[in-house]
mmCIF file of C-alpha atoms in Angstrom:
data_model
loop_
_atom_site.group_PDB
_atom_site.id
_atom_site.type_symbol
_atom_site.label_atom_id
_atom_site.label_comp_id
_atom_site.label_asym_id
_atom_site.label_seq_id
_atom_site.Cartn_x
_atom_site.Cartn_y
_atom_site.Cartn_z
ATOM 1 C CA MET A 1 -51.246 28.544 5.777
ATOM 2 C CA ALA A 2 -52.892 25.111 6.266
ATOM 3 C CA LEU A 3 -50.851 22.063 7.229
ATOM 4 C CA VAL A 4 -50.791 19.718 4.377
ATOM 5 C CA GLU A 5 -49.358 15.970 4.323
ATOM 6 C CA ILE A 6 -46.556 15.339 1.819
ATOM 7 C CA ARG A 7 -44.453 12.505 1.011
ATOM 8 C CA ALA A 8 -40.605 12.875 1.535
ATOM 9 C CA ASP A 9 -37.657 10.569 0.270
ATOM 10 C CA LEU A 10 -34.775 12.185 1.784
ATOM 11 C CA HIS A 11 -31.908 9.712 0.523
ATOM 12 C CA ILE A 12 -31.527 9.429 -3.249
ATOM 13 C CA HIS A 13 -28.270 8.897 -5.058
ATOM 14 C CA THR A 14 -27.379 10.233 -8.491
ATOM 15 C CA SER A 15 -24.816 8.940 -11.466
ATOM 16 C CA LEU A 16 -22.140 10.953 -9.036
ATOM 17 C CA SER A 17 -22.209 7.956 -6.888
ATOM 18 C CA PRO A 18 -19.810 5.307 -7.774
ATOM 19 C CA CYS A 19 -22.237 2.385 -6.701
ATOM 20 C CA ALA A 20 -25.283 4.170 -8.643
ATOM 21 C CA ASP A 21 -26.478 3.337 -12.030
ATOM 22 C CA THR A 22 -24.376 5.434 -13.794
ATOM 23 C CA TRP A 23 -26.338 6.010 -17.108
ATOM 24 C CA ARG A 24 -29.642 5.964 -15.926
ATOM 25 C CA MET A 25 -29.438 7.774 -12.541
ATOM 26 C CA THR A 26 -29.898 11.307 -14.435
ATOM 27 C CA PRO A 27 -31.873 14.090 -13.051
ATOM 28 C CA GLY A 28 -34.497 13.694 -15.373
ATOM 29 C CA ALA A 29 -35.056 10.122 -14.588
ATOM 30 C CA ILE A 30 -34.899 11.134 -10.804
ATOM 31 C CA VAL A 31 -37.602 13.699 -11.310
ATOM 32 C CA GLU A 32 -39.774 11.571 -13.453
ATOM 33 C CA ALA A 33 -39.370 8.650 -10.728
ATOM 34 C CA SER A 34 -40.203 11.008 -7.818
ATOM 35 C CA ARG A 35 -43.061 12.673 -9.688
ATOM 36 C CA SER A 36 -44.780 9.127 -10.522
ATOM 37 C CA MET A 37 -44.117 8.021 -7.167
ATOM 38 C CA GLY A 38 -46.156 11.203 -5.589
ATOM 39 C CA LEU A 39 -43.016 12.534 -3.735
ATOM 40 C CA GLU A 40 -43.214 16.524 -3.254
ATOM 41 C CA LEU A 41 -39.819 16.668 -1.288
ATOM 42 C CA ILE A 42 -36.602 14.569 -1.984
ATOM 43 C CA ALA A 43 -33.041 15.008 -0.959
ATOM 44 C CA VAL A 44 -30.196 14.362 -3.500
ATOM 45 C CA CYS A 45 -27.575 12.590 -1.264
ATOM 46 C CA ASP A 46 -24.300 11.289 -3.077
ATOM 47 C CA HIS A 47 -21.410 9.865 -1.453
ATOM 48 C CA ASN A 48 -19.028 12.619 -0.180
ATOM 49 C CA SER A 49 -20.456 15.173 -2.793
ATOM 50 C CA MET A 50 -23.335 17.246 -3.568
ATOM 51 C CA ARG A 51 -22.053 18.501 -7.204
ATOM 52 C CA ASN A 52 -25.035 17.148 -8.963
ATOM 53 C CA VAL A 53 -27.819 18.871 -6.827
ATOM 54 C CA ALA A 54 -27.685 22.122 -8.432
ATOM 55 C CA ALA A 55 -28.730 20.435 -11.731
ATOM 56 C CA LEU A 56 -31.582 18.333 -9.966
ATOM 57 C CA GLN A 57 -33.032 21.592 -8.312
ATOM 58 C CA ARG A 58 -33.130 23.242 -11.983
ATOM 59 C CA ARG A 59 -34.695 20.138 -13.540
ATOM 60 C CA ALA A 60 -37.190 19.677 -10.680
ATOM 61 C CA ALA A 61 -38.192 23.355 -10.306
ATOM 62 C CA GLU A 62 -40.493 23.170 -13.169
ATOM 63 C CA ALA A 63 -42.109 19.948 -12.110
ATOM 64 C CA GLY A 64 -42.966 21.522 -8.551
ATOM 65 C CA LEU A 65 -40.539 19.006 -6.874
ATOM 66 C CA ALA A 66 -38.552 20.429 -3.897
ATOM 67 C CA VAL A 67 -35.133 19.084 -3.863
ATOM 68 C CA LEU A 68 -32.990 19.561 -0.677
ATOM 69 C CA PRO A 69 -29.042 19.691 -0.950
ATOM 70 C CA GLY A 70 -27.593 16.746 0.738
ATOM 71 C CA MET A 71 -24.746 14.717 0.973
ATOM 72 C CA GLU A 72 -24.269 11.082 2.292
ATOM 73 C CA ILE A 73 -20.829 11.465 4.487
ATOM 74 C CA THR A 74 -18.648 8.631 5.184
ATOM 75 C CA SER A 75 -17.194 9.027 8.660
ATOM 76 C CA ALA A 76 -13.618 7.753 9.777
ATOM 77 C CA GLU A 77 -15.492 5.106 11.456
ATOM 78 C CA GLU A 78 -16.927 4.241 8.183
ATOM 79 C CA VAL A 79 -20.544 5.243 9.471
ATOM 80 C CA HIS A 80 -22.668 6.918 6.666
ATOM 81 C CA LEU A 81 -24.338 9.994 7.831
ATOM 82 C CA LEU A 82 -26.663 12.250 5.751
ATOM 83 C CA GLY A 83 -25.966 15.918 5.919
ATOM 84 C CA LEU A 84 -29.334 17.932 4.498
ATOM 85 C CA PHE A 85 -28.648 21.840 4.147
ATOM 86 C CA PRO A 86 -31.192 24.680 4.015
ATOM 87 C CA ASP A 87 -29.663 26.042 0.658
ATOM 88 C CA LEU A 88 -26.550 25.472 -1.827
ATOM 89 C CA GLU A 89 -24.165 27.967 -0.325
ATOM 90 C CA ARG A 90 -24.129 26.104 3.128
ATOM 91 C CA ALA A 91 -23.864 22.712 1.559
ATOM 92 C CA MET A 92 -21.017 23.957 -0.370
ATOM 93 C CA ALA A 93 -19.329 25.050 2.702
ATOM 94 C CA MET A 94 -19.604 21.654 4.363
ATOM 95 C CA GLN A 95 -18.408 20.300 0.754
ATOM 96 C CA ASP A 96 -15.292 22.279 1.295
ATOM 97 C CA LEU A 97 -14.567 20.639 4.507
ATOM 98 C CA VAL A 98 -15.417 17.137 3.271
ATOM 99 C CA ASP A 99 -13.046 17.766 0.160
ATOM 100 C CA LYS A 100 -10.107 18.714 2.630
ATOM 101 C CA ASN A 101 -10.808 15.422 5.038
ATOM 102 C CA LEU A 102 -11.199 13.075 1.861
ATOM 103 C CA PRO A 103 -7.962 11.633 0.879
ATOM 104 C CA GLY A 104 -7.383 9.396 -2.529
ATOM 105 C CA GLU A 105 -8.571 9.438 -6.287
ATOM 106 C CA ASN A 106 -11.054 7.090 -7.821
ATOM 107 C CA ILE A 107 -10.449 4.289 -9.825
ATOM 108 C CA PRO A 108 -13.298 3.988 -11.870
ATOM 109 C CA GLU A 109 -12.955 0.327 -13.015
ATOM 110 C CA ILE A 110 -12.884 -1.023 -9.407
ATOM 111 C CA PHE A 111 -15.304 1.406 -7.628
ATOM 112 C CA GLY A 112 -17.366 2.803 -10.344
ATOM 113 C CA TYR A 113 -17.915 5.901 -12.422
ATOM 114 C CA GLN A 114 -18.690 9.384 -10.870
ATOM 115 C CA VAL A 115 -20.352 11.452 -13.523
ATOM 116 C CA LEU A 116 -21.331 14.930 -13.211
ATOM 117 C CA MET A 117 -24.451 16.025 -15.265
ATOM 118 C CA ASP A 118 -26.322 19.220 -16.018
ATOM 119 C CA GLU A 119 -30.194 19.520 -15.844
ATOM 120 C CA GLN A 120 -30.596 18.352 -19.380
ATOM 121 C CA ASP A 121 -29.015 15.097 -18.398
ATOM 122 C CA GLU A 122 -25.831 16.058 -20.621
ATOM 123 C CA ILE A 123 -22.339 14.669 -19.237
ATOM 124 C CA LEU A 124 -20.517 17.519 -17.818
ATOM 125 C CA GLY A 125 -17.518 15.275 -16.941
ATOM 126 C CA SER A 126 -16.566 13.100 -13.949
ATOM 127 C CA GLU A 127 -15.372 13.445 -10.600
ATOM 128 C CA ASP A 128 -11.601 12.348 -9.473
ATOM 129 C CA ARG A 129 -11.884 12.526 -6.017
ATOM 130 C CA PHE A 130 -12.538 9.137 -4.155
ATOM 131 C CA LEU A 131 -15.956 9.428 -2.920
ATOM 132 C CA ALA A 132 -16.629 5.767 -2.229
ATOM 133 C CA GLY A 133 -13.779 6.359 0.688
ATOM 134 C CA ALA A 134 -14.156 7.238 4.224
ATOM 135 C CA THR A 135 -13.421 10.849 5.370
ATOM 136 C CA THR A 136 -10.909 11.332 8.301
ATOM 137 C CA LEU A 137 -13.957 12.934 10.395
ATOM 138 C CA SER A 138 -15.328 11.370 13.277
ATOM 139 C CA VAL A 139 -18.940 10.989 13.668
ATOM 140 C CA GLU A 140 -18.971 13.758 16.308
ATOM 141 C CA ASP A 141 -16.939 16.045 14.195
ATOM 142 C CA LEU A 142 -19.400 15.625 11.118
ATOM 143 C CA VAL A 143 -22.527 16.204 13.246
ATOM 144 C CA GLN A 144 -20.946 19.226 14.799
ATOM 145 C CA ALA A 145 -19.782 20.573 11.127
ATOM 146 C CA ILE A 146 -23.439 19.873 9.697
ATOM 147 C CA HIS A 147 -25.012 22.018 12.507
ATOM 148 C CA GLY A 148 -22.428 24.391 12.144
ATOM 149 C CA TYR A 149 -23.531 25.092 8.442
ATOM 150 C CA GLY A 150 -27.202 25.007 9.353
ATOM 151 C CA GLY A 151 -28.074 21.575 8.423
ATOM 152 C CA LEU A 152 -29.629 18.589 9.909
ATOM 153 C CA ALA A 153 -27.607 15.155 10.427
ATOM 154 C CA ILE A 154 -29.478 12.070 9.939
ATOM 155 C CA ALA A 155 -27.812 8.532 10.589
ATOM 156 C CA SER A 156 -28.366 6.400 7.416
ATOM 157 C CA HIS A 157 -29.865 3.001 7.217
ATOM 158 C CA VAL A 158 -29.385 2.169 10.884
ATOM 159 C CA ASP A 159 -30.965 -1.329 10.554
ATOM 160 C CA ARG A 160 -27.999 -2.170 8.111
ATOM 161 C CA GLU A 161 -24.911 -3.683 9.247
ATOM 162 C CA GLY A 162 -22.519 -2.274 6.610
ATOM 163 C CA PHE A 163 -21.955 1.401 7.343
ATOM 164 C CA GLY A 164 -25.057 1.895 9.604
ATOM 165 C CA ILE A 165 -23.996 3.454 12.902
ATOM 166 C CA LEU A 166 -25.315 0.474 15.077
ATOM 167 C CA GLY A 167 -23.280 -1.877 12.737
ATOM 168 C CA GLN A 168 -20.443 0.291 13.027
ATOM 169 C CA LEU A 169 -20.121 1.420 16.668
ATOM 170 C CA GLY A 170 -22.469 -1.017 18.041
ATOM 171 C CA LEU A 171 -24.604 1.837 19.668
ATOM 172 C CA ILE A 172 -25.547 5.403 19.329
ATOM 173 C CA PRO A 173 -22.707 7.496 21.127
ATOM 174 C CA GLU A 174 -24.260 9.735 24.291
ATOM 175 C CA GLY A 175 -24.765 13.163 23.545
ATOM 176 C CA LEU A 176 -24.494 12.577 19.628
ATOM 177 C CA GLU A 177 -27.084 15.194 18.698
ATOM 178 C CA LEU A 178 -28.522 13.582 15.412
ATOM 179 C CA ASP A 179 -31.568 15.058 14.179
ATOM 180 C CA ALA A 180 -33.168 11.737 13.258
ATOM 181 C CA LEU A 181 -32.332 8.216 12.412
ATOM 182 C CA GLU A 182 -32.962 6.680 8.800
ATOM 183 C CA ILE A 183 -34.632 3.184 8.317
ATOM 184 C CA SER A 184 -33.603 1.586 5.055
ATOM 185 C CA TRP A 185 -36.368 0.298 2.640
ATOM 186 C CA ALA A 186 -35.567 -3.164 3.590
ATOM 187 C CA MET A 187 -37.449 -2.841 7.136
ATOM 188 C CA THR A 188 -40.607 -1.211 8.356
ATOM 189 C CA ARG A 189 -40.626 1.063 11.284
ATOM 190 C CA PRO A 190 -42.351 -1.403 13.630
ATOM 191 C CA GLU A 191 -39.786 -4.133 12.693
ATOM 192 C CA ALA A 192 -36.950 -1.740 13.129
ATOM 193 C CA LYS A 193 -38.019 -0.692 16.692
ATOM 194 C CA GLU A 194 -38.568 -3.955 17.616
ATOM 195 C CA ARG A 195 -35.165 -5.181 16.586
ATOM 196 C CA PHE A 196 -33.263 -2.066 17.909
ATOM 197 C CA PRO A 197 -35.025 -0.906 21.013
ATOM 198 C CA GLN A 198 -32.410 1.510 21.486
ATOM 199 C CA ILE A 199 -33.594 3.866 18.358
ATOM 200 C CA ARG A 200 -36.857 4.422 19.581
ATOM 201 C CA LYS A 201 -36.434 7.681 21.205
ATOM 202 C CA TRP A 202 -35.136 9.266 17.954
ATOM 203 C CA PRO A 203 -37.284 10.459 15.018
ATOM 204 C CA LEU A 204 -37.412 7.778 12.470
ATOM 205 C CA VAL A 205 -37.380 8.553 8.773
ATOM 206 C CA ARG A 206 -37.396 6.087 6.363
ATOM 207 C CA SER A 207 -35.746 6.491 2.820
ATOM 208 C CA SER A 208 -35.445 4.866 -0.593
ATOM 209 C CA ASP A 209 -31.421 5.112 -0.531
ATOM 210 C CA ALA A 210 -32.317 4.772 -4.516
ATOM 211 C CA HIS A 211 -29.517 3.824 -6.858
ATOM 212 C CA ARG A 212 -31.575 3.223 -9.764
ATOM 213 C CA PRO A 213 -34.656 4.909 -10.922
ATOM 214 C CA GLU A 214 -37.087 2.242 -10.240
ATOM 215 C CA GLU A 215 -35.946 2.287 -6.531
ATOM 216 C CA VAL A 216 -37.150 6.069 -6.058
ATOM 217 C CA GLY A 217 -39.766 6.310 -3.547
ATOM 218 C CA ARG A 218 -39.479 2.410 -2.500
ATOM 219 C CA ALA A 219 -39.561 3.984 1.197
ATOM 220 C CA TRP A 220 -40.579 7.449 2.133
ATOM 221 C CA SER A 221 -41.639 9.424 5.189
ATOM 222 C CA ARG A 222 -45.093 11.471 5.314
ATOM 223 C CA LEU A 223 -44.734 14.876 6.983
ATOM 224 C CA LYS A 224 -47.481 17.321 8.216
ATOM 225 C CA VAL A 225 -46.139 20.642 7.088
ATOM 226 C CA GLU A 226 -46.787 23.921 5.487
ATOM 227 C CA GLU A 227 -45.047 23.270 2.472
ATOM 228 C CA ALA A 228 -41.775 20.971 1.156
ATOM 229 C CA SER A 229 -39.222 23.009 2.304
ATOM 230 C CA PHE A 230 -36.221 22.504 4.612
ATOM 231 C CA GLU A 231 -37.326 24.592 7.324
ATOM 232 C CA GLU A 232 -40.674 22.790 7.562
ATOM 233 C CA LEU A 233 -38.730 19.358 7.605
ATOM 234 C CA LYS A 234 -36.778 20.854 10.276
ATOM 235 C CA LEU A 235 -39.854 21.596 12.699
ATOM 236 C CA ALA A 236 -41.515 18.232 11.472
ATOM 237 C CA LEU A 237 -38.569 16.205 12.988
ATOM 238 C CA ARG A 238 -38.742 18.265 16.103
ATOM 239 C CA GLY A 239 -42.477 18.041 16.292
ATOM 240 C CA GLU A 240 -42.910 21.778 16.819
ATOM 241 C CA LYS A 241 -45.784 24.210 15.820
ATOM 242 C CA GLY A 242 -48.150 21.622 14.717
ATOM 243 C CA ARG A 243 -45.465 20.030 12.172
ATOM 244 C CA LEU A 244 -45.101 16.597 12.494
ATOM 245 C CA LEU A 245 -43.257 13.373 11.307
ATOM 246 C CA VAL A 246 -46.433 11.279 10.905
ATOM 247 C CA GLY A 247 -44.810 8.122 9.454
ATOM 248 C CA GLY A 248 -44.733 6.605 5.918
ATOM 249 C CA VAL A 249 -44.032 3.436 4.363
ATOM 250 C CA MET B 1 1.680 -21.647 1.664
ATOM 251 C CA LYS B 2 -1.513 -22.377 -1.074
ATOM 252 C CA LEU B 3 -4.882 -21.086 -0.338
ATOM 253 C CA GLN B 4 -6.153 -24.794 -0.860
ATOM 254 C CA GLU B 5 -4.112 -25.646 2.232
ATOM 255 C CA VAL B 6 -5.639 -22.859 4.436
ATOM 256 C CA VAL B 7 -9.191 -23.769 3.346
ATOM 257 C CA GLU B 8 -8.630 -27.523 4.449
ATOM 258 C CA ALA B 9 -6.885 -26.897 7.724
ATOM 259 C CA LEU B 10 -9.504 -24.191 8.896
ATOM 260 C CA GLY B 11 -12.339 -26.127 7.366
ATOM 261 C CA LEU B 12 -13.671 -22.897 5.598
ATOM 262 C CA LYS B 13 -16.532 -22.880 3.335
ATOM 263 C CA VAL B 14 -15.497 -21.504 -0.060
ATOM 264 C CA CYS B 15 -18.549 -19.389 -1.653
ATOM 265 C CA CYS B 16 -17.000 -18.568 -5.056
ATOM 266 C CA CYS B 17 -13.717 -19.023 -7.365
ATOM 267 C CA GLN B 18 -13.050 -22.527 -6.085
ATOM 268 C CA ASP B 19 -10.765 -22.432 -9.460
ATOM 269 C CA ARG B 20 -8.358 -20.122 -7.555
ATOM 270 C CA LEU B 21 -7.147 -22.007 -4.319
ATOM 271 C CA GLU B 22 -3.941 -22.647 -5.830
ATOM 272 C CA ARG B 23 -2.686 -19.018 -5.204
ATOM 273 C CA GLN B 24 0.094 -18.543 -2.555
ATOM 274 C CA VAL B 25 -0.947 -16.640 0.589
ATOM 275 C CA SER B 26 2.031 -14.510 1.454
ATOM 276 C CA GLY B 27 0.656 -12.796 4.751
ATOM 277 C CA ALA B 28 -2.424 -11.897 6.536
ATOM 278 C CA TYR B 29 -4.298 -8.761 7.781
ATOM 279 C CA VAL B 30 -7.202 -8.319 10.107
ATOM 280 C CA SER B 31 -9.592 -5.269 10.227
ATOM 281 C CA ASP B 32 -13.168 -4.286 9.695
ATOM 282 C CA LEU B 33 -12.274 -0.648 8.279
ATOM 283 C CA LEU B 34 -12.019 -0.650 4.595
ATOM 284 C CA SER B 35 -10.033 2.408 4.544
ATOM 285 C CA ASP B 36 -7.532 0.733 6.953
ATOM 286 C CA VAL B 37 -7.299 -2.281 4.729
ATOM 287 C CA MET B 38 -6.805 -0.382 1.627
ATOM 288 C CA ALA B 39 -4.150 1.591 3.619
ATOM 289 C CA ARG B 40 -2.101 -1.293 5.042
ATOM 290 C CA SER B 41 -2.771 -4.678 3.644
ATOM 291 C CA ARG B 42 -0.523 -6.156 0.580
ATOM 292 C CA ALA B 43 -0.989 -8.209 -2.406
ATOM 293 C CA GLY B 44 -1.142 -11.779 -1.539
ATOM 294 C CA ASP B 45 -2.553 -11.324 1.881
ATOM 295 C CA LEU B 46 -5.694 -12.987 3.385
ATOM 296 C CA TRP B 47 -8.217 -10.639 4.883
ATOM 297 C CA ILE B 48 -10.149 -11.689 7.687
ATOM 298 C CA THR B 49 -12.951 -9.585 8.349
ATOM 299 C CA LEU B 50 -16.598 -9.302 9.546
ATOM 300 C CA GLN B 51 -17.674 -7.140 6.704
ATOM 301 C CA THR B 52 -20.187 -8.782 4.226
ATOM 302 C CA HIS B 53 -21.317 -5.863 1.958
ATOM 303 C CA LEU B 54 -20.240 -5.318 -1.953
ATOM 304 C CA ASN B 55 -17.124 -2.818 -0.934
ATOM 305 C CA ILE B 56 -14.946 -5.897 0.357
ATOM 306 C CA VAL B 57 -14.573 -7.031 -3.161
ATOM 307 C CA ALA B 58 -13.469 -3.457 -4.397
ATOM 308 C CA VAL B 59 -10.936 -3.426 -1.672
ATOM 309 C CA ALA B 60 -9.702 -7.002 -2.220
ATOM 310 C CA THR B 61 -9.322 -6.239 -6.161
ATOM 311 C CA LEU B 62 -7.505 -3.192 -5.562
ATOM 312 C CA ASN B 63 -4.791 -4.559 -3.208
ATOM 313 C CA ASP B 64 -4.589 -7.854 -5.206
ATOM 314 C CA LEU B 65 -5.581 -9.900 -1.878
ATOM 315 C CA ALA B 66 -5.384 -13.563 -2.069
ATOM 316 C CA GLY B 67 -8.941 -13.945 -0.361
ATOM 317 C CA VAL B 68 -11.354 -12.878 2.146
ATOM 318 C CA ILE B 69 -12.188 -14.792 5.085
ATOM 319 C CA LEU B 70 -15.350 -13.767 6.939
ATOM 320 C CA VAL B 71 -15.775 -14.842 10.475
ATOM 321 C CA ASN B 72 -18.861 -15.647 12.858
ATOM 322 C CA GLY B 73 -20.303 -17.714 10.010
ATOM 323 C CA ARG B 74 -21.192 -14.630 8.478
ATOM 324 C CA GLU B 75 -22.410 -15.131 4.809
ATOM 325 C CA PRO B 76 -21.575 -12.384 2.037
ATOM 326 C CA GLU B 77 -24.679 -10.858 0.780
ATOM 327 C CA ASP B 78 -25.902 -12.126 -2.655
ATOM 328 C CA ALA B 79 -24.646 -8.816 -4.759
ATOM 329 C CA THR B 80 -21.215 -9.408 -2.792
ATOM 330 C CA VAL B 81 -20.705 -12.949 -4.017
ATOM 331 C CA ARG B 82 -21.683 -12.111 -7.726
ATOM 332 C CA LYS B 83 -19.140 -9.315 -7.881
ATOM 333 C CA ALA B 84 -16.603 -11.559 -6.312
ATOM 334 C CA GLN B 85 -17.241 -14.047 -9.011
ATOM 335 C CA GLU B 86 -16.807 -11.290 -11.785
ATOM 336 C CA GLU B 87 -13.627 -10.046 -10.239
ATOM 337 C CA GLY B 88 -12.110 -13.345 -9.195
ATOM 338 C CA VAL B 89 -11.820 -12.644 -5.465
ATOM 339 C CA VAL B 90 -12.055 -15.736 -3.277
ATOM 340 C CA LEU B 91 -14.546 -15.287 -0.560
ATOM 341 C CA MET B 92 -14.493 -17.877 2.385
ATOM 342 C CA VAL B 93 -16.514 -18.077 5.561
ATOM 343 C CA SER B 94 -15.421 -19.614 9.085
ATOM 344 C CA ASP B 95 -17.934 -20.019 11.890
ATOM 345 C CA GLN B 96 -14.963 -19.062 14.300
ATOM 346 C CA PRO B 97 -14.377 -15.578 15.536
ATOM 347 C CA THR B 98 -11.812 -13.601 14.417
ATOM 348 C CA PHE B 99 -9.166 -14.276 17.123
ATOM 349 C CA GLU B 100 -9.321 -17.767 16.509
ATOM 350 C CA VAL B 101 -9.125 -17.654 12.725
ATOM 351 C CA ALA B 102 -5.845 -15.420 12.967
ATOM 352 C CA GLY B 103 -4.452 -17.377 15.587
ATOM 353 C CA ARG B 104 -4.675 -20.715 13.505
ATOM 354 C CA LEU B 105 -3.082 -19.089 10.701
ATOM 355 C CA TYR B 106 -0.330 -17.893 12.723
ATOM 356 C CA GLN B 107 0.197 -21.467 13.641
ATOM 357 C CA MET B 108 0.479 -22.509 10.249
ATOM 358 C CA GLY B 109 3.150 -19.818 9.964
ATOM 359 C CA ILE B 110 1.406 -17.192 8.425
ATOM 360 C CA ARG B 111 2.267 -13.760 9.343
ATOM 361 C CA GLY B 112 1.171 -10.173 9.130
ATOM 362 C CA GLY B 113 3.538 -7.497 10.820
ATOM 363 C CA HIS B 114 3.702 -5.164 7.742
ATOM 364 C CA GLY B 115 3.593 -2.253 10.238
ATOM 365 C CA PRO B 116 2.311 1.237 9.711
ATOM 366 C CA GLY B 117 2.176 2.288 6.179
#
């Protein structure tokens, strides 16, 4: 099969994230926004949960949009880390680990609502766990666990002081086997490389971190791959078999 | 001690909720990890931190803190100020580093020392 270039936005929140636009960040709205922005691959990464991913996948299937199961996990050091997984089963195994190491219950009035939806944007209920909180797992533990379940570990928005790995730890720990670093929509790749020289050696994806529908696709990565899939993304990040992380906007 | 006295003694810039400086300060807590502050700070505490993002307001609200002092001249993000105004959380900025701010508060008689919990 020939290689093609696709647009990927690998960091999108849904109504399940306490900080997201609860009533507008529905599966339907995310699929529609993704299509209008020309995205072919997205990853749904709510805070410490992937319980809205299945609904997104079902909604996106008819639209020809590939949705990877993902989670934006908060480490004990309050570093945000994206875990992207090849399938729901392995993502759920990671979810079990996160659930066991995430203390507390949400207080919606203070932290925001955490709404579970089905593929028709119907409300199924709400999540009681404290998704805005930090797990008791270190960055190292999390990267190891993500890899243990066959996933990709990407440090979120490394250019941001709050919850970015550079802001929280001051550096990227030696030997930490991240698969890529994410630059936020607020900064371009050249700007980020200029300001943080230590990130240059990593594959750099750029994502929207969308919390509202109009933010979907405001930043994306261009991948040269055979198709929009987890395995092809993995090859692209490694630059293997002709697959490439070309760049993006 | 009233918040107003702290603001004057340390020359703090008050970013919002100037009308709430009559509140009594009962203690202080220093940490940059939100989860740690949630677990250990007490109502009436002043919180000294370098974090500037939105979530500091949620933590201050949750534990009913007297106010938040951002150090090293760090300015809160716009969204943080807006949320703090809504929730009535006093945000202040010091151009001094954490050690200096904590030391001066200690000199004024403010104590921490809640211990693990």
